[in-house]
PDB file of C-alpha atoms and ligand atoms in Angstrom:
ATOM      1  CA  MET B   1     -24.457  31.047  31.562  1.00 57.00           C
ATOM      2  CA  VAL B   2     -25.186  27.302  31.672  1.00 58.00           C
ATOM      3  CA  PHE B   3     -22.869  26.986  34.667  1.00 61.00           C
ATOM      4  CA  GLU B   4     -24.697  29.740  36.577  1.00 64.00           C
ATOM      5  CA  VAL B   5     -28.077  28.238  35.800  1.00 60.00           C
ATOM      6  CA  CYS B   6     -26.915  24.818  36.984  1.00 60.00           C
ATOM      7  CA  ARG B   7     -25.492  26.250  40.216  1.00 65.00           C
ATOM      8  CA  ALA B   8     -28.733  28.060  41.026  1.00 63.00           C
ATOM      9  CA  LEU B   9     -30.780  24.993  40.223  1.00 63.00           C
ATOM     10  CA  ARG B  10     -28.597  22.682  42.300  1.00 62.00           C
ATOM     11  CA  LYS B  11     -29.282  24.872  45.334  1.00 63.00           C
ATOM     12  CA  ASP B  12     -33.050  24.705  45.089  1.00 62.00           C
ATOM     13  CA  ALA B  13     -34.378  23.287  41.835  1.00 57.00           C
ATOM     14  CA  THR B  14     -37.825  22.507  43.237  1.00 64.00           C
ATOM     15  CA  ALA B  15     -38.465  26.194  43.985  1.00 65.00           C
ATOM     16  CA  ILE B  16     -38.411  27.039  40.289  1.00 75.00           C
ATOM     17  CA  PRO B  17     -41.635  26.306  38.387  1.00 80.00           C
ATOM     18  CA  VAL B  18     -41.443  23.678  35.632  1.00 79.00           C
ATOM     19  CA  GLU B  19     -42.545  26.279  33.062  1.00 83.00           C
ATOM     20  CA  ILE B  20     -39.493  28.433  33.817  1.00 82.00           C
ATOM     21  CA  LEU B  21     -37.152  25.458  33.618  1.00 80.00           C
ATOM     22  CA  ASP B  22     -38.756  24.555  30.307  1.00 82.00           C
ATOM     23  CA  VAL B  23     -38.087  28.057  28.958  1.00 85.00           C
ATOM     24  CA  ILE B  24     -34.436  27.850  30.078  1.00 81.00           C
ATOM     25  CA  VAL B  25     -33.919  24.503  28.325  1.00 80.00           C
ATOM     26  CA  THR B  26     -35.695  25.728  25.179  1.00 83.00           C
ATOM     27  CA  SER B  27     -33.480  28.808  25.143  1.00 83.00           C
ATOM     28  CA  LEU B  28     -30.317  26.714  25.469  1.00 80.00           C
ATOM     29  CA  LEU B  29     -31.385  24.515  22.567  1.00 81.00           C
ATOM     30  CA  SER B  30     -32.363  27.460  20.394  1.00 82.00           C
ATOM     31  CA  HIS B  31     -28.690  28.473  20.249  1.00 80.00           C
ATOM     32  CA  ASN B  32     -27.269  24.985  19.849  1.00 78.00           C
ATOM     33  CA  ARG B  33     -29.183  21.811  18.926  1.00 78.00           C
ATOM     34  CA  ARG B  34     -26.338  19.487  19.938  1.00 82.00           C
ATOM     35  CA  PHE B  35     -26.580  17.362  23.075  1.00 81.00           C
ATOM     36  CA  CYS B  36     -23.738  19.271  24.734  1.00 80.00           C
ATOM     37  CA  ALA B  37     -26.161  22.213  25.088  1.00 77.00           C
ATOM     38  CA  ILE B  38     -28.182  20.302  27.705  1.00 79.00           C
ATOM     39  CA  ALA B  39     -25.522  17.871  28.983  1.00 80.00           C
ATOM     40  CA  ASN B  40     -24.745  19.863  32.146  1.00 79.00           C
ATOM     41  CA  ILE B  41     -28.296  20.755  33.013  1.00 77.00           C
ATOM     42  CA  SER B  42     -29.406  17.121  32.613  1.00 79.00           C
ATOM     43  CA  LEU B  43     -27.002  16.071  35.390  1.00 82.00           C
ATOM     44  CA  VAL B  44     -28.487  18.410  38.017  1.00 80.00           C
ATOM     45  CA  SER B  45     -31.499  16.292  38.955  1.00 81.00           C
ATOM     46  CA  SER B  46     -33.827  13.659  37.500  1.00 82.00           C
ATOM     47  CA  ARG B  47     -36.555  16.312  37.233  1.00 81.00           C
ATOM     48  CA  LEU B  48     -34.360  18.558  35.143  1.00 82.00           C
ATOM     49  CA  ARG B  49     -33.088  15.633  33.091  1.00 85.00           C
ATOM     50  CA  LEU B  50     -36.649  14.772  32.152  1.00 84.00           C
ATOM     51  CA  ILE B  51     -37.393  18.358  31.084  1.00 84.00           C
ATOM     52  CA  ALA B  52     -34.115  18.611  29.137  1.00 85.00           C
ATOM     53  CA  PHE B  53     -34.551  15.267  27.369  1.00 86.00           C
ATOM     54  CA  ARG B  54     -38.158  15.997  26.503  1.00 87.00           C
ATOM     55  CA  ARG B  55     -37.149  19.220  24.748  1.00 88.00           C
ATOM     56  CA  TYR B  56     -33.984  17.817  23.170  1.00 89.00           C
ATOM     57  CA  PHE B  57     -35.714  14.763  21.714  1.00 91.00           C
ATOM     58  CA  GLU B  58     -38.657  16.775  20.425  1.00 93.00           C
ATOM     59  CA  THR B  59     -36.779  16.705  17.114  1.00 94.00           C
ATOM     60  CA  LEU B  60     -35.062  13.499  16.040  1.00 95.00           C
ATOM     61  CA  GLU B  61     -32.747  13.438  13.031  1.00 95.00           C
ATOM     62  CA  VAL B  62     -31.841   9.842  12.350  1.00 96.00           C
ATOM     63  CA  ARG B  63     -28.294   9.617  10.977  1.00 95.00           C
ATOM     64  CA  SER B  64     -27.874   5.866  10.362  1.00 96.00           C
ATOM     65  CA  PRO B  65     -29.522   2.474  11.002  1.00 96.00           C
ATOM     66  CA  ARG B  66     -27.395   2.164  14.152  1.00 96.00           C
ATOM     67  CA  HIS B  67     -28.497   5.589  15.382  1.00 95.00           C
ATOM     68  CA  TRP B  68     -32.125   4.584  14.755  1.00 96.00           C
ATOM     69  CA  ASP B  69     -31.701   1.358  16.712  1.00 95.00           C
ATOM     70  CA  LYS B  70     -30.076   3.129  19.646  1.00 94.00           C
ATOM     71  CA  SER B  71     -32.618   5.967  19.662  1.00 93.00           C
ATOM     72  CA  CYS B  72     -35.495   3.480  19.922  1.00 93.00           C
ATOM     73  CA  ARG B  73     -33.965   2.054  23.098  1.00 93.00           C
ATOM     74  CA  ILE B  74     -34.098   5.358  25.020  1.00 90.00           C
ATOM     75  CA  LEU B  75     -36.908   5.299  27.558  1.00 87.00           C
ATOM     76  CA  GLY B  76     -39.439   8.051  26.926  1.00 88.00           C
ATOM     77  CA  MET B  77     -38.278   8.636  23.355  1.00 90.00           C
ATOM     78  CA  PHE B  78     -41.539   7.436  21.821  1.00 94.00           C
ATOM     79  CA  ASN B  79     -43.510  10.122  23.693  1.00 94.00           C
ATOM     80  CA  TRP B  80     -41.027  12.967  23.272  1.00 95.00           C
ATOM     81  CA  VAL B  81     -40.459  13.006  19.510  1.00 96.00           C
ATOM     82  CA  ARG B  82     -42.799  15.363  17.669  1.00 96.00           C
ATOM     83  CA  LYS B  83     -40.670  16.035  14.607  1.00 97.00           C
ATOM     84  CA  MET B  84     -38.519  13.481  12.782  1.00 97.00           C
ATOM     85  CA  ARG B  85     -36.231  13.488   9.771  1.00 97.00           C
ATOM     86  CA  VAL B  86     -35.115  10.112   8.477  1.00 97.00           C
ATOM     87  CA  ALA B  87     -33.946   8.209   5.403  1.00 97.00           C
ATOM     88  CA  ALA B  88     -36.254   5.341   4.440  1.00 96.00           C
ATOM     89  CA  SER B  89     -33.293   2.934   4.334  1.00 95.00           C
ATOM     90  CA  ASP B  90     -32.195   3.812   7.891  1.00 96.00           C
ATOM     91  CA  VAL B  91     -35.367   2.543   9.547  1.00 95.00           C
ATOM     92  CA  GLN B  92     -35.948  -0.597   7.477  1.00 91.00           C
ATOM     93  CA  SER B  93     -34.260  -2.882  10.034  1.00 89.00           C
ATOM     94  CA  ASN B  94     -36.804  -1.869  12.685  1.00 91.00           C
ATOM     95  CA  MET B  95     -39.738  -0.321  10.867  1.00 92.00           C
ATOM     96  CA  ASP B  96     -42.295  -1.458  13.447  1.00 91.00           C
ATOM     97  CA  ALA B  97     -40.778   0.931  15.995  1.00 94.00           C
ATOM     98  CA  LEU B  98     -42.240   3.814  13.984  1.00 95.00           C
ATOM     99  CA  SER B  99     -45.699   2.874  15.238  1.00 94.00           C
ATOM    100  CA  SER B 100     -44.644   3.653  18.818  1.00 95.00           C
ATOM    101  CA  PHE B 101     -44.009   7.352  18.059  1.00 96.00           C
ATOM    102  CA  GLY B 102     -47.529   8.388  19.003  1.00 94.00           C
ATOM    103  CA  SER B 103     -46.703  12.098  19.527  1.00 95.00           C
ATOM    104  CA  LEU B 104     -45.113  12.480  16.072  1.00 97.00           C
ATOM    105  CA  ARG B 105     -46.685  15.342  14.106  1.00 98.00           C
ATOM    106  CA  SER B 106     -44.055  16.308  11.530  1.00 98.00           C
ATOM    107  CA  LEU B 107     -42.105  13.798   9.452  1.00 98.00           C
ATOM    108  CA  GLU B 108     -39.588  14.065   6.621  1.00 98.00           C
ATOM    109  CA  ILE B 109     -38.494  10.907   4.779  1.00 98.00           C
ATOM    110  CA  ASP B 110     -35.689  10.730   2.216  1.00 98.00           C
ATOM    111  CA  PHE B 111     -36.274   8.117  -0.497  1.00 97.00           C
ATOM    112  CA  SER B 112     -32.970   8.548  -2.346  1.00 95.00           C
ATOM    113  CA  SER B 113     -32.021   4.891  -1.764  1.00 95.00           C
ATOM    114  CA  ASP B 114     -35.191   3.684  -3.503  1.00 95.00           C
ATOM    115  CA  GLY B 115     -35.894   3.160  -7.184  1.00 94.00           C
ATOM    116  CA  LEU B 116     -38.965   3.090  -9.401  1.00 94.00           C
ATOM    117  CA  SER B 117     -39.562  -0.585  -8.609  1.00 94.00           C
ATOM    118  CA  THR B 118     -39.273  -0.365  -4.799  1.00 94.00           C
ATOM    119  CA  GLN B 119     -41.024   2.943  -4.004  1.00 95.00           C
ATOM    120  CA  LYS B 120     -44.573   1.573  -3.791  1.00 95.00           C
ATOM    121  CA  THR B 121     -43.756  -1.285  -1.407  1.00 95.00           C
ATOM    122  CA  ARG B 122     -41.540   0.939   0.734  1.00 95.00           C
ATOM    123  CA  CYS B 123     -44.261   3.583   1.092  1.00 96.00           C
ATOM    124  CA  SER B 124     -46.933   1.023   1.985  1.00 95.00           C
ATOM    125  CA  LEU B 125     -44.752  -0.528   4.687  1.00 94.00           C
ATOM    126  CA  LEU B 126     -43.676   2.834   6.128  1.00 95.00           C
ATOM    127  CA  PHE B 127     -47.118   4.447   6.133  1.00 96.00           C
ATOM    128  CA  LYS B 128     -48.665   1.388   7.789  1.00 94.00           C
ATOM    129  CA  SER B 129     -46.381   1.953  10.780  1.00 93.00           C
ATOM    130  CA  LEU B 130     -46.998   5.687  11.163  1.00 96.00           C
ATOM    131  CA  THR B 131     -49.492   7.558  13.307  1.00 95.00           C
ATOM    132  CA  ALA B 132     -52.476   8.905  11.374  1.00 96.00           C
ATOM    133  CA  ASP B 133     -52.238  12.198  13.315  1.00 96.00           C
ATOM    134  CA  LEU B 134     -49.356  13.647  11.257  1.00 98.00           C
ATOM    135  CA  THR B 135     -49.959  17.272  10.261  1.00 98.00           C
ATOM    136  CA  VAL B 136     -46.739  17.823   8.266  1.00 98.00           C
ATOM    137  CA  LEU B 137     -45.354  15.244   5.822  1.00 98.00           C
ATOM    138  CA  LYS B 138     -42.390  15.722   3.490  1.00 98.00           C
ATOM    139  CA  LEU B 139     -41.195  12.964   1.175  1.00 98.00           C
ATOM    140  CA  THR B 140     -38.023  13.847  -0.711  1.00 97.00           C
ATOM    141  CA  SER B 141     -36.083  12.216  -3.586  1.00 97.00           C
ATOM    142  CA  LEU B 142     -39.082  10.131  -4.641  1.00 98.00           C
ATOM    143  CA  PRO B 143     -38.528   8.205  -7.894  1.00 97.00           C
ATOM    144  CA  ARG B 144     -42.054   9.201  -8.978  1.00 97.00           C
ATOM    145  CA  ILE B 145     -45.117  11.117  -7.791  1.00 98.00           C
ATOM    146  CA  ASP B 146     -48.215   9.302  -9.018  1.00 96.00           C
ATOM    147  CA  THR B 147     -51.881   9.243  -8.068  1.00 97.00           C
ATOM    148  CA  ALA B 148     -51.432   5.911  -6.255  1.00 97.00           C
ATOM    149  CA  LEU B 149     -48.957   7.538  -3.884  1.00 97.00           C
ATOM    150  CA  LEU B 150     -51.125  10.650  -3.388  1.00 98.00           C
ATOM    151  CA  SER B 151     -54.214   8.536  -2.682  1.00 98.00           C
ATOM    152  CA  LEU B 152     -52.274   6.425  -0.200  1.00 97.00           C
ATOM    153  CA  VAL B 153     -51.037   9.552   1.621  1.00 98.00           C
ATOM    154  CA  ALA B 154     -54.509  11.097   1.653  1.00 98.00           C
ATOM    155  CA  SER B 155     -56.145   7.972   3.042  1.00 97.00           C
ATOM    156  CA  ARG B 156     -53.518   7.342   5.727  1.00 97.00           C
ATOM    157  CA  PHE B 157     -52.980  10.910   7.018  1.00 98.00           C
ATOM    158  CA  PRO B 158     -56.276  12.836   6.974  1.00 97.00           C
ATOM    159  CA  SER B 159     -55.041  15.590   9.364  1.00 97.00           C
ATOM    160  CA  LEU B 160     -52.269  16.897   7.087  1.00 98.00           C
ATOM    161  CA  THR B 161     -51.979  20.674   6.777  1.00 98.00           C
ATOM    162  CA  THR B 162     -48.630  20.613   4.936  1.00 98.00           C
ATOM    163  CA  LEU B 163     -47.669  18.083   2.277  1.00 98.00           C
ATOM    164  CA  GLU B 164     -44.453  18.231   0.268  1.00 98.00           C
ATOM    165  CA  LEU B 165     -43.547  15.488  -2.176  1.00 98.00           C
ATOM    166  CA  SER B 166     -40.528  15.887  -4.373  1.00 97.00           C
ATOM    167  CA  SER B 167     -38.693  13.979  -7.101  1.00 97.00           C
ATOM    168  CA  THR B 168     -36.535  16.508  -8.901  1.00 95.00           C
ATOM    169  CA  GLU B 169     -33.697  16.637  -6.366  1.00 94.00           C
ATOM    170  CA  ARG B 170     -32.735  13.194  -7.700  1.00 96.00           C
ATOM    171  CA  LEU B 171     -31.296  14.873 -10.800  1.00 95.00           C
ATOM    172  CA  ASP B 172     -27.565  14.741 -10.246  1.00 92.00           C
ATOM    173  CA  LYS B 173     -25.831  17.925 -11.405  1.00 88.00           C
ATOM    174  CA  GLU B 174     -22.828  17.492  -9.124  1.00 86.00           C
ATOM    175  CA  CYS B 175     -20.662  15.212 -11.289  1.00 83.00           C
ATOM    176  CA  CYS B 176     -20.836  15.341 -15.076  1.00 82.00           C
ATOM    177  CA  TRP B 177     -23.277  15.546 -17.972  1.00 83.00           C
ATOM    178  CA  LEU B 178     -23.444  11.744 -18.225  1.00 85.00           C
ATOM    179  CA  CYS B 179     -24.453  11.372 -14.578  1.00 87.00           C
ATOM    180  CA  PHE B 180     -26.974  14.206 -14.968  1.00 91.00           C
ATOM    181  CA  GLU B 181     -28.548  12.513 -17.976  1.00 90.00           C
ATOM    182  CA  GLU B 182     -28.499   9.058 -16.393  1.00 91.00           C
ATOM    183  CA  SER B 183     -30.148  10.310 -13.187  1.00 94.00           C
ATOM    184  CA  SER B 184     -32.913  11.857 -15.288  1.00 94.00           C
ATOM    185  CA  SER B 185     -33.707   8.428 -16.758  1.00 93.00           C
ATOM    186  CA  CYS B 186     -34.322   6.872 -13.287  1.00 93.00           C
ATOM    187  CA  THR B 187     -36.857   9.501 -12.150  1.00 95.00           C
ATOM    188  CA  ILE B 188     -40.239  10.630 -13.445  1.00 97.00           C
ATOM    189  CA  HIS B 189     -39.265  14.303 -13.225  1.00 97.00           C
ATOM    190  CA  SER B 190     -41.670  15.627 -15.898  1.00 97.00           C
ATOM    191  CA  PRO B 191     -44.871  13.500 -16.064  1.00 97.00           C
ATOM    192  CA  VAL B 192     -46.279  15.333 -19.119  1.00 97.00           C
ATOM    193  CA  PRO B 193     -46.789  13.920 -21.727  1.00 96.00           C
ATOM    194  CA  ASP B 194     -45.650  10.350 -20.922  1.00 96.00           C
ATOM    195  CA  VAL B 195     -47.757   9.801 -17.752  1.00 97.00           C
ATOM    196  CA  PHE B 196     -50.422  12.502 -18.256  1.00 97.00           C
ATOM    197  CA  PRO B 197     -51.303  13.773 -21.744  1.00 97.00           C
ATOM    198  CA  SER B 198     -51.767  17.384 -20.590  1.00 97.00           C
ATOM    199  CA  ILE B 199     -51.369  19.744 -17.632  1.00 97.00           C
ATOM    200  CA  GLU B 200     -55.144  19.817 -17.106  1.00 97.00           C
ATOM    201  CA  VAL B 201     -55.306  16.035 -16.795  1.00 98.00           C
ATOM    202  CA  LEU B 202     -52.302  16.017 -14.429  1.00 98.00           C
ATOM    203  CA  ALA B 203     -53.712  18.723 -12.145  1.00 98.00           C
ATOM    204  CA  ASN B 204     -57.161  17.128 -12.039  1.00 98.00           C
ATOM    205  CA  ALA B 205     -55.691  13.697 -11.265  1.00 98.00           C
ATOM    206  CA  TYR B 206     -53.397  15.018  -8.510  1.00 98.00           C
ATOM    207  CA  GLY B 207     -56.120  17.221  -7.019  1.00 98.00           C
ATOM    208  CA  ARG B 208     -58.712  14.459  -6.910  1.00 98.00           C
ATOM    209  CA  ALA B 209     -56.267  12.002  -5.345  1.00 98.00           C
ATOM    210  CA  LEU B 210     -55.676  14.513  -2.541  1.00 98.00           C
ATOM    211  CA  GLN B 211     -59.331  15.491  -2.125  1.00 97.00           C
ATOM    212  CA  PRO B 212     -59.780  13.673   1.238  1.00 97.00           C
ATOM    213  CA  LEU B 213     -57.284  16.125   2.803  1.00 98.00           C
ATOM    214  CA  GLU B 214     -59.791  18.754   3.913  1.00 96.00           C
ATOM    215  CA  ASN B 215     -57.323  20.672   6.131  1.00 97.00           C
ATOM    216  CA  LEU B 216     -54.467  20.872   3.627  1.00 97.00           C
ATOM    217  CA  GLU B 217     -53.041  24.424   3.444  1.00 97.00           C
ATOM    218  CA  TYR B 218     -49.577  24.064   1.923  1.00 97.00           C
ATOM    219  CA  LEU B 219     -48.939  21.711  -0.987  1.00 97.00           C
ATOM    220  CA  PHE B 220     -45.697  21.232  -2.879  1.00 97.00           C
ATOM    221  CA  LEU B 221     -45.384  18.715  -5.702  1.00 98.00           C
ATOM    222  CA  GLY B 222     -41.794  18.478  -6.874  1.00 97.00           C
ATOM    223  CA  VAL B 223     -42.205  17.596 -10.532  1.00 97.00           C
ATOM    224  CA  PHE B 224     -41.617  19.814 -13.555  1.00 97.00           C
ATOM    225  CA  LEU B 225     -44.697  20.931 -15.465  1.00 97.00           C
ATOM    226  CA  SER B 226     -42.667  21.453 -18.620  1.00 96.00           C
ATOM    227  CA  ASP B 227     -42.746  18.596 -21.148  1.00 97.00           C
ATOM    228  CA  ALA B 228     -40.259  15.792 -20.543  1.00 95.00           C
ATOM    229  CA  ASP B 229     -38.409  16.659 -23.749  1.00 94.00           C
ATOM    230  CA  VAL B 230     -37.446  20.114 -22.418  1.00 95.00           C
ATOM    231  CA  LEU B 231     -34.731  18.398 -20.406  1.00 94.00           C
ATOM    232  CA  SER B 232     -33.793  15.884 -23.117  1.00 92.00           C
ATOM    233  CA  CYS B 233     -33.546  18.726 -25.679  1.00 92.00           C
ATOM    234  CA  HIS B 234     -31.347  20.605 -23.242  1.00 92.00           C
ATOM    235  CA  PHE B 235     -29.016  17.589 -23.098  1.00 89.00           C
ATOM    236  CA  ASP B 236     -28.969  17.132 -26.884  1.00 87.00           C
ATOM    237  CA  ARG B 237     -28.845  20.744 -27.971  1.00 84.00           C
ATOM    238  CA  CYS B 238     -27.763  23.212 -25.303  1.00 80.00           C
ATOM    239  CA  ALA B 239     -25.168  21.019 -23.645  1.00 74.00           C
ATOM    240  CA  SER B 240     -23.428  20.349 -26.956  1.00 61.00           C
ATOM    241  CA  VAL B 241     -23.605  24.025 -27.973  1.00 52.00           C
ATOM    242  CA  VAL B 242     -21.987  25.148 -24.776  1.00 51.00           C
ATOM    243  CA  ILE B 243     -19.703  22.277 -24.001  1.00 51.00           C
ATOM    244  CA  SER B 244     -17.661  22.085 -27.194  1.00 51.00           C
ATOM    245  CA  SER B 245     -14.238  23.424 -26.464  1.00 51.00           C
ATOM    246  CA  PRO B 246     -11.972  24.457 -29.367  1.00 53.00           C
ATOM    247  CA  ARG B 247      -8.900  23.269 -27.507  1.00 54.00           C
ATOM    248  CA  THR B 248      -9.777  19.895 -25.994  1.00 52.00           C
ATOM    249  CA  GLY B 249     -12.971  19.036 -27.856  1.00 54.00           C
ATOM    250  CA  PHE B 250     -14.864  18.500 -24.662  1.00 55.00           C
ATOM    251  CA  TYR B 251     -16.000  20.596 -21.776  1.00 54.00           C
ATOM    252  CA  SER B 252     -14.973  19.953 -18.209  1.00 49.00           C
ATOM    253  CA  SER B 253     -17.187  22.389 -16.287  1.00 62.00           C
ATOM    254  CA  PRO B 254     -19.999  20.990 -14.142  1.00 73.00           C
ATOM    255  CA  PRO B 255     -23.329  20.423 -15.899  1.00 84.00           C
ATOM    256  CA  PHE B 256     -26.191  22.871 -15.570  1.00 87.00           C
ATOM    257  CA  GLY B 257     -29.940  22.542 -15.950  1.00 90.00           C
ATOM    258  CA  PRO B 258     -32.400  24.494 -18.110  1.00 92.00           C
ATOM    259  CA  ASP B 259     -32.791  26.881 -15.139  1.00 89.00           C
ATOM    260  CA  LYS B 260     -29.362  28.310 -15.954  1.00 87.00           C
ATOM    261  CA  CYS B 261     -29.688  28.062 -19.726  1.00 88.00           C
ATOM    262  CA  VAL B 262     -30.601  31.215 -21.648  1.00 88.00           C
ATOM    263  CA  ILE B 263     -31.656  29.237 -24.720  1.00 90.00           C
ATOM    264  CA  CYS B 264     -34.165  27.064 -22.824  1.00 92.00           C
ATOM    265  CA  THR B 265     -35.434  29.943 -20.688  1.00 92.00           C
ATOM    266  CA  ALA B 266     -36.150  32.060 -23.764  1.00 93.00           C
ATOM    267  CA  GLU B 267     -37.859  29.178 -25.518  1.00 94.00           C
ATOM    268  CA  HIS B 268     -39.972  27.681 -22.708  1.00 94.00           C
ATOM    269  CA  GLY B 269     -40.025  30.080 -19.732  1.00 93.00           C
ATOM    270  CA  ALA B 270     -43.265  31.944 -20.437  1.00 94.00           C
ATOM    271  CA  ALA B 271     -45.227  28.847 -21.462  1.00 95.00           C
ATOM    272  CA  VAL B 272     -44.166  26.945 -18.349  1.00 95.00           C
ATOM    273  CA  HIS B 273     -45.190  29.860 -16.096  1.00 94.00           C
ATOM    274  CA  GLU B 274     -48.636  29.697 -17.675  1.00 95.00           C
ATOM    275  CA  ARG B 275     -48.800  25.928 -17.093  1.00 96.00           C
ATOM    276  CA  GLU B 276     -47.869  26.413 -13.417  1.00 95.00           C
ATOM    277  CA  ARG B 277     -50.633  28.978 -12.936  1.00 94.00           C
ATOM    278  CA  LEU B 278     -53.157  26.775 -14.710  1.00 96.00           C
ATOM    279  CA  ALA B 279     -52.288  23.626 -12.726  1.00 97.00           C
ATOM    280  CA  SER B 280     -52.317  25.544  -9.412  1.00 96.00           C
ATOM    281  CA  GLY B 281     -55.737  26.997 -10.197  1.00 95.00           C
ATOM    282  CA  ILE B 282     -57.180  23.561 -10.948  1.00 97.00           C
ATOM    283  CA  VAL B 283     -55.741  21.998  -7.789  1.00 97.00           C
ATOM    284  CA  GLU B 284     -56.935  24.975  -5.723  1.00 95.00           C
ATOM    285  CA  LYS B 285     -60.489  24.530  -6.999  1.00 95.00           C
ATOM    286  CA  ILE B 286     -60.508  20.892  -5.939  1.00 97.00           C
ATOM    287  CA  LEU B 287     -58.849  21.601  -2.560  1.00 96.00           C
ATOM    288  CA  PRO B 288     -60.382  24.875  -1.302  1.00 94.00           C
ATOM    289  CA  SER B 289     -58.432  24.847   1.997  1.00 96.00           C
ATOM    290  CA  LEU B 290     -55.126  25.446   0.152  1.00 96.00           C
ATOM    291  CA  LYS B 291     -53.144  28.654   0.743  1.00 96.00           C
ATOM    292  CA  THR B 292     -50.173  27.866  -1.506  1.00 95.00           C
ATOM    293  CA  VAL B 293     -49.361  25.381  -4.252  1.00 96.00           C
ATOM    294  CA  GLY B 294     -45.759  24.780  -5.305  1.00 95.00           C
ATOM    295  CA  TRP B 295     -44.059  22.970  -8.184  1.00 96.00           C
ATOM    296  CA  SER B 296     -40.509  22.217  -9.188  1.00 96.00           C
ATOM    297  CA  SER B 297     -39.573  24.456 -12.062  1.00 94.00           C
ATOM    298  CA  HIS B 298     -36.716  24.980 -14.478  1.00 92.00           C
ATOM    299  CA  PHE B 299     -37.883  28.560 -14.899  1.00 90.00           C
ATOM    300  CA  SER B 300     -39.072  29.698 -11.497  1.00 85.00           C
ATOM    301  CA  GLU B 301     -40.338  33.255 -11.139  1.00 72.00           C
ATOM    302  CA  HIS B 302     -42.251  32.975  -7.834  1.00 58.00           C
ATOM    303  CA  GLY B 303     -39.897  30.938  -5.661  1.00 53.00           C
ATOM    304  CA  SER B 304     -38.270  32.059  -2.441  1.00 52.00           C
ATOM    305  CA  GLY B 305     -35.152  31.397  -0.363  1.00 53.00           C
ATOM    306  CA  ALA B 306     -32.412  29.020  -1.437  1.00 52.00           C
ATOM    307  CA  ASP B 307     -34.750  27.166  -3.803  1.00 57.00           C
ATOM    308  CA  ARG B 308     -35.797  30.332  -5.603  1.00 56.00           C
ATOM    309  CA  ARG B 309     -34.448  29.181  -8.960  1.00 65.00           C
ATOM    310  CA  THR B 310     -35.925  25.682  -8.990  1.00 80.00           C
ATOM    311  CA  LYS B 311     -39.245  25.976  -7.147  1.00 86.00           C
ATOM    312  CA  THR B 312     -42.348  27.924  -7.985  1.00 87.00           C
ATOM    313  CA  THR B 313     -44.840  28.854  -5.278  1.00 85.00           C
ATOM    314  CA  ILE B 314     -48.260  30.144  -6.239  1.00 86.00           C
ATOM    315  CA  PHE B 315     -50.492  31.791  -3.637  1.00 84.00           C
ATOM    316  CA  CYS B 316     -54.117  30.767  -3.878  1.00 80.00           C
ATOM    317  CA  THR B 317     -56.305  33.754  -4.603  1.00 73.00           C
ATOM    318  CA  ARG B 318     -59.666  32.018  -5.160  1.00 63.00           C
ATOM    319  CA  THR B 319     -60.097  34.251  -8.187  1.00 49.00           C
ATOM    320  CA  LEU B 320     -58.416  32.217 -10.876  1.00 48.00           C
ATOM    321  CA  LYS B 321     -60.869  31.332 -13.598  1.00 45.00           C
ATOM    322  CA  VAL B 322     -59.923  27.796 -14.489  1.00 45.00           C
ATOM    323  CA  LYS B 323     -61.832  24.900 -15.849  1.00 41.00           C
ATOM    324  CA  VAL B 324     -61.971  21.868 -13.568  1.00 42.00           C
ATOM    325  CA  ASP B 325     -62.373  18.644 -15.439  1.00 42.00           C
ATOM    326  CA  SER B 326     -65.301  16.774 -13.917  1.00 41.00           C
ATOM    327  CA  THR B 327     -64.494  13.480 -15.609  1.00 39.00           C
ATOM    328  CA  ARG B 328     -62.578  10.946 -13.586  1.00 35.00           C
TER     329      ARG B 328
HETATM  330 ZN1  LIG U   1     -20.318  11.670 -13.590  1.00 95.86          ZN
HETATM  331 ZN1  LIG U   2     -30.891  24.551 -22.535  1.00 95.86          ZN
END
């Protein structure tokens, strides 16, 4: 099909309206996002190359510092990119270049290379270089989600309609119980009660920090609303109950979280669901433009898709009777 399109275009490319060419390129990329999908068509003429590149570079997924450096040298790139996915560490060598992406509207940044001590500085430097016109912002693998970060986001990006901040994917369940437990000590995955004494205080603090975002419709905050000791109890109690093996004395299967633990689910599931509803209601009252509020959860009952078991999404109904703390 690509060959036939190219042959027809080579004959008389100027006779075909730009809109039609744009649809053809978009269709090619909808089946295959790799450059080979537009390689042939970009060789037909400079006009077609421009259309093809503009569509192809609409989404930029930065794979390494070298890829970032090379991408920034492509003429036109700064105007084409509307959606970007990047790791914070990949752009640190040339962070200023971010300020040139004036058409950027959707951005996802992975903070997995950062720790509790570097997150604040990294965020300040990154946000300073970004356009204030972003409408979608996703920050993943954050060491912590605190009111300082939320206030910074709200003041820098007032046009946001979607905001997703998440910490809990830093919990490492891929290796062993020791790695799982160690990763939990480097992340503020459950801010109650160590950072906030109660769910009401947490929801009020988060909601007020985000209050400047008057257009915000979709909010996801990837922390657990269960107490921090739900996970530590799971390590101390459930892991040892399940992992003892009569033959070897230790258990070699991969670790699992409270989401797959019948003991923890029976003990905490219902109470955590109630906390999630309460927190969502409080945040919704403070941010009336919201349509959904999501949280990370060990005991999800309202999630969807691949994250169904670990994310809870609550649809705002405007009918929840919750008390909003008016003290600051
Ligand atoms: Zn390990
Ligand atoms: Zn458990």
